[in-house]
Amino acid sequence: MTDDALRTPSGMTSLWYGGDYNPEQWPRDVWDDDMRLMRRAGVTVATIGVFSWARLEPRDGEYDFAWLDDLMDLLHANGVRADLATATASPPKWLVDKHPEILPVTADGTVLSFGGRQHYRPSSAAYRAHATRLVRALAERYGTHPALEAWHVGNEYGCHVSRDYSDESAVGFRVWLRERYGDIESLNAAWGTAFWSQRYTEFAQVDPPRVTPAGTNPTQTLDFDRYSSDELRACLRAEIAVLREVTPGIPITTNFMGFFKNIDYWTWADDLDFISDDLYPDPEDPESPMLAAMARDLMRSLGGGRPWILMEQATSAVNWREFNAPKPAGMHRLLSLQSIARGADGIMQFQWRASQAGSEKFHAAMVPHAGEDSRIFRETEALGAELASLADIRGERCEARVAMVVDWPSWWALEQASMPSRLSYLEQLIRWYRALWRRGVLVDMVAATGDLGGYDVVIAAGAISLEDAAVENLAGVPARGGQLVVGYQTAVLDEQAHARLGGYLGSLQEPLGVRVEELWPLRTGSIAGLAEGPVSEWGELVRVRDAQVLATFVGSDDLDGQPAITRKAHGDGAAFYVATAPERIGAVVERVLADAGVPWTALPEGVEVVTRGDRTFVLNHAPASCTVTVGDRDVHVGPRDVMVLRG
């Protein structure tokens, strides 16, 4: 165990293992049975109170803590730590009736009603006042309770309501804009309001980008995305401020949701003592293991490489897809150990006991409807025992030599309307990540303005809207001897979503040795390709200045013979430009890794090999056995199995 292990008020030395526990849904006699089963399963932590506001505060200002007192004492008596939620994710009906103005409003003016969850607008002063009042009451009552391990603020911020277009949000947006731009003329310049006669003379005229007869202003929309992420963060920070004041020694987290588009997690990460994540890979999707690995790498990276917690996953089927396939035997263990391999210090589930009523009654749990005599509970027990045997991995880091840029403003800008083509930002990241994952290369995610100095390879794909400092940050990679890979639609716009003139790419033109004269999106089924194989979705008219052309387009009258992939050497470093989506993107990755001296291995389909500390995890996601060479030994791994090697 290293000094990076999660801060533990109790001196806890085991990995987190457990799940969301909602005993308020059950009679009191069930709680004692829960404790018996938790001991059998090796549960160490339970997340409690996530959706209990109405139970904790049944009427305005009247609290009922008796049941939670009982629960906290019961957990402590049975050796289970409490990840205590602030219960603010779902306001009670009395609050909605007293303050109907907390209800969120969609872009077309629809008011969303009580009856689901997250029925609050992030900008609501009434919501924040009542939420922080509840948090203070919880902190003052339980801050010194011996069961308390961590605070769990809110729940899945923005999952259902991440953009609110109410008049209250309009007021908040104007304040945010004044802080960003200072005066209205600076806003007009940034938003390009000379276009379509959109000029403003005072901030009071500015509204959120509601439904309009034609496309909304792109920079207004991008700024509203930024504001909305910040406004949700303000809700988080308001609760954190109370907790830091009342219980300064208790670590704080909130649960992220993997690659969630609507919140810029880079701006949130520093507010938390540790990162946690909710992730539900689809058992029916053969790419789920790769996509899960990518999300795990993001969580590790958001925390600067420190350990994180998998806060929610399903033991088997979920309830919210069109088709809710169960996880076959072994898959839950496999995906859990994948998280441990990629830096997690704990494995939690939603939830402990499957609900008998409500929208999630068909969502799998550690204790299913069938009870303890079930496949799922037997797997729950076995996983608990295995995690107990891995406890000494706590705090160990994973070391990556390759980084990929993840930039939320670019995600928002790339997928706006009125663009050259409908592109998916996430799919561009996935293409590069997939090629690296299949070659056993560990990847860190980095912010565009983050520290790139420790990486031999940096890949920026689809990062369309970058501030000048971010472009300069990327440009410095080849200058210091690293390998920079720039994909299409990178640095086409500045941070205000204005087009960069003179051939796009901005100051990346010099290190890349190219300029982009014209964007040339390709239709599905286009015959354009490379001599090395087909391409998809994108092409460009690239003019080379002083770069080497590695591949050219073929089969297209317009692009035939034009550069598609280029490389410019910079001493020991190099800068690659990739102006399309080649089917054989793995060949490009292999060339870059070779130039960087980063080793890779051709792994069997569905297999990943990850080293953390002194352990190497060999994970076989395929339904058939395989043999993998790890160092100087051949390792046989069964179907959907994991081998953990030491040394």
XYZ file of C-alpha atoms in Angstrom, residues 330 333-334 337 386 618-622 636-643:
18
model
C -17.834 -14.334 -14.810
C -15.957 -10.251 -11.702
C -14.010 -9.562 -14.869
C -11.062 -6.532 -11.615
C -11.085 -12.041 -3.894
C -4.431 -10.610 -17.657
C -8.124 -10.210 -18.466
C -9.803 -12.380 -21.063
C -13.182 -10.923 -22.062
C -13.656 -13.499 -24.818
C -3.286 -19.561 -20.059
C -6.525 -17.721 -19.300
C -9.963 -19.304 -19.374
C -13.053 -17.766 -20.945
C -14.159 -14.574 -19.171
C -11.444 -15.120 -16.610
C -8.678 -13.115 -14.977
C -5.170 -14.102 -13.977
